[in-house]
Each structure stands twice: as C-alpha cells, then as structure tokens.
mmCIF file of N, CA and C in Angstrom:
data_model
loop_
_atom_site.group_PDB
_atom_site.id
_atom_site.type_symbol
_atom_site.label_atom_id
_atom_site.label_comp_id
_atom_site.label_asym_id
_atom_site.label_seq_id
_atom_site.Cartn_x
_atom_site.Cartn_y
_atom_site.Cartn_z
ATOM 1 N N UNK U 1 151.649 -192.986 -13.111
ATOM 2 C CA UNK U 1 150.409 -192.681 -14.048
ATOM 3 C C UNK U 1 149.306 -191.746 -13.860
ATOM 4 N N UNK U 2 148.309 -191.967 -12.959
ATOM 5 C CA UNK U 2 147.694 -190.998 -12.709
ATOM 6 C C UNK U 2 147.938 -189.506 -12.341
ATOM 7 N N UNK U 3 149.225 -189.369 -12.264
ATOM 8 C CA UNK U 3 149.650 -187.803 -12.695
ATOM 9 C C UNK U 3 149.600 -187.291 -13.685
ATOM 10 N N UNK U 4 149.362 -188.266 -14.360
ATOM 11 C CA UNK U 4 149.965 -188.054 -16.166
ATOM 12 C C UNK U 4 148.621 -188.332 -16.690
ATOM 13 N N UNK U 5 147.297 -189.079 -16.354
ATOM 14 C CA UNK U 5 146.168 -189.036 -16.574
ATOM 15 C C UNK U 5 145.537 -187.635 -16.022
ATOM 16 N N UNK U 6 145.809 -186.942 -14.813
ATOM 17 C CA UNK U 6 145.302 -186.002 -14.386
ATOM 18 C C UNK U 6 145.787 -184.064 -15.157
ATOM 19 N N UNK U 7 146.952 -184.941 -15.556
ATOM 20 C CA UNK U 7 147.579 -183.714 -16.812
ATOM 21 C C UNK U 7 147.070 -183.623 -17.401
ATOM 22 N N UNK U 8 146.349 -184.837 -18.483
ATOM 23 C CA UNK U 8 145.806 -184.485 -19.670
ATOM 24 C C UNK U 8 144.714 -183.841 -19.363
ATOM 25 N N UNK U 9 143.717 -184.831 -18.635
ATOM 26 C CA UNK U 9 142.085 -184.319 -18.288
ATOM 27 C C UNK U 9 142.318 -182.969 -18.173
ATOM 28 N N UNK U 10 143.103 -182.266 -17.620
ATOM 29 C CA UNK U 10 143.374 -180.806 -17.173
ATOM 30 C C UNK U 10 143.280 -179.889 -18.541
ATOM 31 N N UNK U 11 144.449 -180.488 -19.536
ATOM 32 C CA UNK U 11 144.467 -179.913 -20.353
ATOM 33 C C UNK U 11 143.486 -179.862 -21.301
ATOM 34 N N UNK U 12 142.978 -180.965 -21.373
ATOM 35 C CA UNK U 12 141.525 -180.969 -21.887
ATOM 36 C C UNK U 12 140.250 -179.970 -21.684
ATOM 37 N N UNK U 13 140.370 -180.188 -20.356
ATOM 38 C CA UNK U 13 139.617 -178.905 -19.754
ATOM 39 C C UNK U 13 139.619 -177.735 -19.946
ATOM 40 N N UNK U 14 140.939 -177.201 -19.751
ATOM 41 C CA UNK U 14 141.347 -175.698 -20.359
ATOM 42 C C UNK U 14 141.256 -175.637 -22.088
ATOM 43 N N UNK U 15 141.445 -176.455 -22.572
ATOM 44 C CA UNK U 15 140.882 -176.552 -23.887
ATOM 45 C C UNK U 15 139.716 -176.370 -24.416
ATOM 46 N N UNK U 16 138.404 -177.121 -23.464
ATOM 47 C CA UNK U 16 137.208 -176.510 -24.210
ATOM 48 C C UNK U 16 137.155 -175.567 -23.124
ATOM 49 N N UNK U 17 137.459 -175.100 -22.364
ATOM 50 C CA UNK U 17 137.171 -173.586 -21.752
ATOM 51 C C UNK U 17 137.185 -173.045 -22.784
ATOM 52 N N UNK U 18 138.434 -172.551 -23.542
ATOM 53 C CA UNK U 18 139.161 -171.927 -24.394
ATOM 54 C C UNK U 18 138.171 -171.787 -25.685
ATOM 55 N N UNK U 19 138.015 -172.659 -26.255
ATOM 56 C CA UNK U 19 136.916 -173.145 -27.031
ATOM 57 C C UNK U 19 135.715 -172.376 -26.566
ATOM 58 N N UNK U 20 134.978 -172.774 -25.576
ATOM 59 C CA UNK U 20 133.875 -172.276 -25.237
ATOM 60 C C UNK U 20 133.969 -170.391 -25.120
ATOM 61 N N UNK U 21 134.968 -169.801 -24.600
ATOM 62 C CA UNK U 21 135.032 -168.455 -24.540
ATOM 63 C C UNK U 21 135.134 -167.719 -25.743
ATOM 64 N N UNK U 22 136.018 -168.657 -26.609
ATOM 65 C CA UNK U 22 135.816 -167.829 -28.316
ATOM 66 C C UNK U 22 134.487 -167.886 -28.431
ATOM 67 N N UNK U 23 133.895 -168.838 -28.498
ATOM 68 C CA UNK U 23 132.584 -168.657 -29.157
ATOM 69 C C UNK U 23 132.046 -168.010 -28.338
ATOM 70 N N UNK U 24 131.316 -167.622 -26.906
ATOM 71 C CA UNK U 24 131.007 -166.771 -27.016
ATOM 72 C C UNK U 24 131.367 -164.996 -27.003
ATOM 73 N N UNK U 25 132.774 -165.130 -26.782
ATOM 74 C CA UNK U 25 132.917 -163.713 -27.411
ATOM 75 C C UNK U 25 132.718 -163.187 -28.774
ATOM 76 N N UNK U 26 132.595 -164.388 -29.468
ATOM 77 C CA UNK U 26 131.823 -164.031 -31.297
ATOM 78 C C UNK U 26 130.767 -163.697 -30.741
ATOM 79 N N UNK U 27 130.033 -164.664 -29.945
ATOM 80 C CA UNK U 27 128.610 -164.500 -30.478
ATOM 81 C C UNK U 27 127.804 -163.274 -29.705
ATOM 82 N N UNK U 28 128.750 -162.308 -29.023
ATOM 83 C CA UNK U 28 129.085 -161.106 -27.844
ATOM 84 C C UNK U 28 129.286 -160.193 -29.088
ATOM 85 N N UNK U 29 129.802 -160.152 -29.878
ATOM 86 C CA UNK U 29 130.520 -159.595 -31.051
ATOM 87 C C UNK U 29 129.746 -159.299 -32.040
ATOM 88 N N UNK U 30 129.011 -160.426 -32.561
ATOM 89 C CA UNK U 30 127.711 -160.661 -33.587
ATOM 90 C C UNK U 30 126.677 -159.761 -33.083
ATOM 91 N N UNK U 31 126.331 -160.251 -31.489
ATOM 92 C CA UNK U 31 125.215 -159.143 -31.073
ATOM 93 C C UNK U 31 125.284 -157.515 -31.076
ATOM 94 N N UNK U 32 126.841 -157.231 -30.665
ATOM 95 C CA UNK U 32 127.007 -155.716 -30.391
ATOM 96 C C UNK U 32 126.769 -155.046 -32.445
ATOM 97 N N UNK U 33 127.032 -155.762 -33.099
ATOM 98 C CA UNK U 33 127.289 -155.375 -34.511
ATOM 99 C C UNK U 33 125.917 -155.664 -34.812
ATOM 100 N N UNK U 34 124.747 -156.463 -34.338
ATOM 101 C CA UNK U 34 123.923 -156.240 -35.170
ATOM 102 C C UNK U 34 122.368 -155.116 -34.056
ATOM 103 N N UNK U 35 123.047 -154.778 -33.400
ATOM 104 C CA UNK U 35 122.500 -154.044 -33.002
ATOM 105 C C UNK U 35 121.656 -152.557 -33.290
ATOM 106 N N UNK U 36 120.019 -152.341 -33.084
ATOM 107 C CA UNK U 36 119.975 -151.335 -33.736
ATOM 108 C C UNK U 36 119.425 -150.169 -33.091
ATOM 109 N N UNK U 37 119.548 -149.134 -33.178
ATOM 110 C CA UNK U 37 119.253 -147.598 -32.593
ATOM 111 C C UNK U 37 118.448 -147.774 -31.434
ATOM 112 N N UNK U 38 117.343 -147.967 -31.079
ATOM 113 C CA UNK U 38 116.301 -148.125 -30.106
ATOM 114 C C UNK U 38 116.905 -149.482 -29.291
ATOM 115 N N UNK U 39 117.810 -150.483 -29.172
ATOM 116 C CA UNK U 39 118.786 -151.449 -28.647
ATOM 117 C C UNK U 39 119.902 -150.347 -27.878
ATOM 118 N N UNK U 40 120.277 -149.662 -28.852
ATOM 119 C CA UNK U 40 122.302 -149.058 -28.138
ATOM 120 C C UNK U 40 121.650 -147.441 -28.358
ATOM 121 N N UNK U 41 121.735 -146.978 -26.876
ATOM 122 C CA UNK U 41 121.778 -145.599 -26.663
ATOM 123 C C UNK U 41 122.919 -145.267 -27.589
ATOM 124 N N UNK U 42 124.185 -145.476 -27.630
ATOM 125 C CA UNK U 42 125.405 -144.625 -28.015
ATOM 126 C C UNK U 42 125.125 -144.749 -30.105
ATOM 127 N N UNK U 43 124.595 -145.546 -30.304
ATOM 128 C CA UNK U 43 124.405 -145.653 -31.884
ATOM 129 C C UNK U 43 123.370 -144.570 -32.135
ATOM 130 N N UNK U 44 121.761 -144.156 -31.755
ATOM 131 C CA UNK U 44 121.217 -143.636 -31.017
ATOM 132 C C UNK U 44 121.330 -142.353 -31.767
ATOM 133 N N UNK U 45 122.281 -141.927 -30.422
ATOM 134 C CA UNK U 45 123.102 -140.790 -30.563
ATOM 135 C C UNK U 45 123.557 -140.119 -31.731
ATOM 136 N N UNK U 46 124.566 -141.454 -31.834
ATOM 137 C CA UNK U 46 125.147 -140.448 -33.517
ATOM 138 C C UNK U 46 124.312 -140.473 -34.254
ATOM 139 N N UNK U 47 123.777 -141.218 -34.964
ATOM 140 C CA UNK U 47 122.836 -141.545 -35.537
ATOM 141 C C UNK U 47 122.169 -140.195 -36.019
ATOM 142 N N UNK U 48 121.337 -139.877 -34.581
ATOM 143 C CA UNK U 48 120.435 -138.079 -34.729
ATOM 144 C C UNK U 48 121.533 -136.885 -34.632
ATOM 145 N N UNK U 49 122.850 -137.531 -34.457
ATOM 146 C CA UNK U 49 124.044 -136.110 -35.016
ATOM 147 C C UNK U 49 124.290 -136.286 -36.081
ATOM 148 N N UNK U 50 124.233 -137.257 -36.945
ATOM 149 C CA UNK U 50 124.674 -137.282 -38.254
ATOM 150 C C UNK U 50 123.560 -136.614 -39.462
ATOM 151 N N UNK U 51 122.371 -136.920 -38.138
ATOM 152 C CA UNK U 51 121.420 -136.559 -39.312
ATOM 153 C C UNK U 51 120.994 -134.926 -38.886
ATOM 154 N N UNK U 52 121.113 -134.650 -38.045
ATOM 155 C CA UNK U 52 121.065 -132.827 -38.047
ATOM 156 C C UNK U 52 122.066 -132.398 -38.620
ATOM 157 N N UNK U 53 123.330 -132.835 -38.735
ATOM 158 C CA UNK U 53 124.387 -132.617 -39.365
ATOM 159 C C UNK U 53 123.855 -132.053 -40.872
ATOM 160 N N UNK U 54 123.537 -132.972 -41.384
ATOM 161 C CA UNK U 54 123.483 -132.915 -42.995
ATOM 162 C C UNK U 54 122.012 -132.490 -43.095
ATOM 163 N N UNK U 55 121.211 -131.767 -42.217
ATOM 164 C CA UNK U 55 120.386 -130.894 -42.499
ATOM 165 C C UNK U 55 119.147 -131.381 -42.465
ATOM 166 N N UNK U 56 119.171 -132.441 -43.366
ATOM 167 C CA UNK U 56 117.983 -133.171 -44.165
ATOM 168 C C UNK U 56 117.093 -133.927 -43.194
ATOM 169 N N UNK U 57 116.672 -133.574 -42.114
ATOM 170 C CA UNK U 57 115.756 -133.994 -40.459
ATOM 171 C C UNK U 57 114.681 -133.410 -40.963
ATOM 172 N N UNK U 58 113.840 -134.136 -40.975
ATOM 173 C CA UNK U 58 112.258 -133.575 -40.772
ATOM 174 C C UNK U 58 111.491 -134.329 -39.946
ATOM 175 N N UNK U 59 110.537 -133.604 -39.097
ATOM 176 C CA UNK U 59 110.101 -134.383 -38.383
ATOM 177 C C UNK U 59 108.338 -134.131 -38.240
ATOM 178 N N UNK U 60 107.307 -135.367 -38.877
ATOM 179 C CA UNK U 60 106.226 -135.428 -39.489
ATOM 180 C C UNK U 60 105.592 -134.312 -40.446
ATOM 181 N N UNK U 61 104.485 -134.229 -39.990
ATOM 182 C CA UNK U 61 104.090 -133.286 -41.384
ATOM 183 C C UNK U 61 104.103 -133.892 -43.029
ATOM 184 N N UNK U 62 103.934 -133.078 -43.636
ATOM 185 C CA UNK U 62 104.132 -133.489 -45.584
ATOM 186 C C UNK U 62 105.368 -132.879 -46.075
ATOM 187 N N UNK U 63 106.466 -133.942 -46.637
ATOM 188 C CA UNK U 63 107.376 -132.954 -47.044
ATOM 189 C C UNK U 63 107.279 -132.532 -48.217
ATOM 190 N N UNK U 64 108.642 -132.152 -49.154
ATOM 191 C CA UNK U 64 108.059 -131.224 -50.256
ATOM 192 C C UNK U 64 107.758 -131.971 -51.538
ATOM 193 N N UNK U 65 107.941 -133.657 -51.327
ATOM 194 C CA UNK U 65 107.904 -134.264 -52.449
ATOM 195 C C UNK U 65 106.297 -134.732 -52.390
ATOM 196 N N UNK U 66 105.927 -134.188 -51.115
ATOM 197 C CA UNK U 66 104.392 -135.144 -51.301
ATOM 198 C C UNK U 66 103.286 -134.481 -51.911
ATOM 199 N N UNK U 67 103.541 -133.095 -51.845
ATOM 200 C CA UNK U 67 101.933 -132.480 -52.967
ATOM 201 C C UNK U 67 103.430 -131.490 -53.957
ATOM 202 N N UNK U 68 102.088 -131.738 -54.931
ATOM 203 C CA UNK U 68 102.516 -130.848 -56.640
ATOM 204 C C UNK U 68 101.825 -129.674 -56.576
ATOM 205 N N UNK U 69 101.943 -128.796 -57.642
ATOM 206 C CA UNK U 69 101.812 -127.376 -57.438
ATOM 207 C C UNK U 69 100.507 -127.252 -56.982
ATOM 208 N N UNK U 70 99.478 -128.320 -57.291
ATOM 209 C CA UNK U 70 98.172 -127.699 -57.089
ATOM 210 C C UNK U 70 97.475 -128.276 -55.885
ATOM 211 N N UNK U 71 98.188 -128.662 -54.641
ATOM 212 C CA UNK U 71 98.348 -128.581 -53.818
ATOM 213 C C UNK U 71 97.569 -130.074 -53.373
ATOM 214 N N UNK U 72 97.161 -130.791 -54.123
ATOM 215 C CA UNK U 72 97.250 -131.998 -54.233
ATOM 216 C C UNK U 72 98.181 -133.047 -53.596
ATOM 217 N N UNK U 73 97.901 -134.302 -52.728
ATOM 218 C CA UNK U 73 98.670 -134.929 -52.270
ATOM 219 C C UNK U 73 98.990 -136.256 -53.235
ATOM 220 N N UNK U 74 99.702 -136.842 -52.911
ATOM 221 C CA UNK U 74 100.333 -137.600 -54.337
ATOM 222 C C UNK U 74 99.110 -139.306 -54.024
ATOM 223 N N UNK U 75 98.750 -139.371 -53.078
ATOM 224 C CA UNK U 75 97.871 -140.473 -52.826
ATOM 225 C C UNK U 75 96.589 -140.294 -53.865
ATOM 226 N N UNK U 76 96.249 -139.388 -54.069
ATOM 227 C CA UNK U 76 95.087 -138.792 -54.876
ATOM 228 C C UNK U 76 95.226 -138.895 -56.182
ATOM 229 N N UNK U 77 96.195 -139.445 -56.914
ATOM 230 C CA UNK U 77 96.776 -139.880 -57.852
ATOM 231 C C UNK U 77 96.064 -141.130 -58.487
ATOM 232 N N UNK U 78 96.427 -141.840 -57.897
ATOM 233 C CA UNK U 78 95.855 -143.374 -58.455
ATOM 234 C C UNK U 78 94.176 -143.738 -58.454
ATOM 235 N N UNK U 79 94.014 -142.631 -57.546
ATOM 236 C CA UNK U 79 92.482 -143.105 -57.314
ATOM 237 C C UNK U 79 91.431 -143.353 -58.554
ATOM 238 N N UNK U 80 91.550 -142.475 -59.001
ATOM 239 C CA UNK U 80 90.236 -142.245 -60.530
ATOM 240 C C UNK U 80 90.591 -143.633 -61.404
ATOM 241 N N UNK U 81 92.253 -144.241 -61.421
ATOM 242 C CA UNK U 81 92.427 -145.383 -62.397
ATOM 243 C C UNK U 81 92.255 -146.779 -61.340
ATOM 244 N N UNK U 82 91.383 -146.841 -60.853
ATOM 245 C CA UNK U 82 90.877 -148.339 -59.765
ATOM 246 C C UNK U 82 89.610 -148.836 -60.891
ATOM 247 N N UNK U 83 90.098 -150.426 -60.779
ATOM 248 C CA UNK U 83 88.822 -150.812 -61.778
ATOM 249 C C UNK U 83 87.849 -151.103 -60.431
ATOM 250 N N UNK U 84 86.781 -151.364 -60.054
ATOM 251 C CA UNK U 84 85.598 -151.669 -59.796
ATOM 252 C C UNK U 84 85.169 -152.780 -60.117
ATOM 253 N N UNK U 85 85.152 -153.526 -59.208
ATOM 254 C CA UNK U 85 84.637 -155.121 -59.402
ATOM 255 C C UNK U 85 83.542 -155.991 -58.543
ATOM 256 N N UNK U 86 82.507 -155.946 -58.645
ATOM 257 C CA UNK U 86 81.090 -156.867 -58.141
ATOM 258 C C UNK U 86 81.472 -158.336 -57.975
ATOM 259 N N UNK U 87 80.432 -158.277 -56.853
ATOM 260 C CA UNK U 87 80.464 -159.557 -57.093
ATOM 261 C C UNK U 87 79.582 -160.653 -58.218
ATOM 262 N N UNK U 88 79.781 -161.527 -58.668
ATOM 263 C CA UNK U 88 79.216 -162.499 -59.474
ATOM 264 C C UNK U 88 78.716 -163.663 -58.810
ATOM 265 N N UNK U 89 77.542 -163.747 -59.203
ATOM 266 C CA UNK U 89 76.720 -165.016 -58.377
ATOM 267 C C UNK U 89 76.615 -166.108 -59.310
ATOM 268 N N UNK U 90 76.845 -167.384 -59.157
ATOM 269 C CA UNK U 90 76.735 -168.854 -60.470
ATOM 270 C C UNK U 90 77.660 -168.817 -61.444
ATOM 271 N N UNK U 91 77.453 -169.365 -62.356
ATOM 272 C CA UNK U 91 78.155 -169.374 -63.548
ATOM 273 C C UNK U 91 78.643 -168.322 -64.490
ATOM 274 N N UNK U 92 79.237 -168.370 -64.963
ATOM 275 C CA UNK U 92 79.799 -166.789 -65.302
ATOM 276 C C UNK U 92 79.904 -167.219 -67.270
#
C-alpha cells in the first residue's frame, strides 16, 4: 500500500512540475513577444535595416513637412490665435 501512495505522490508531483513548466514557457514567450527594439539587439537591427531600405529615414533637423514656402515653421501658425487671459481679483 505504501508503494501505491508513493507512486501516486510522484505522479502528482510530475503533473505539478509540468504545469509550472508550461506556465514558465508561456510567460517567457509573452516577454519575448513584447520586447522593444531597445531591449532586443536583433529586433533593433532588423528595424533599422527595414527603415534604411525604404529610403524614408531622416535623422534630426527639419523635415519637408515642417516648413512652408515662406520658411516659417509650423509651430508659429497658432501663436496669433491664442487668447490672453488675465487674472481677476474678487467677484466678477
């Protein structure tokens, strides 16, 4: 009878270890899938290659869409439209 108990206990232990391994493997695959290029050198390299091949990679400076014909930047367009609100004291 003790042999039967030991056999069942070993079987339960093996099943528990298999479940834990399945969960660890799943969690690791999720972590790998959610890695960003800053965390994965291979992903960063493939992303850089893809951008270089597409020919649309620019590094710093102003882009073609940032300026209009007069040379003004897009940021200056909304400055004249702002309302200036002063502070008020007491009941209005």
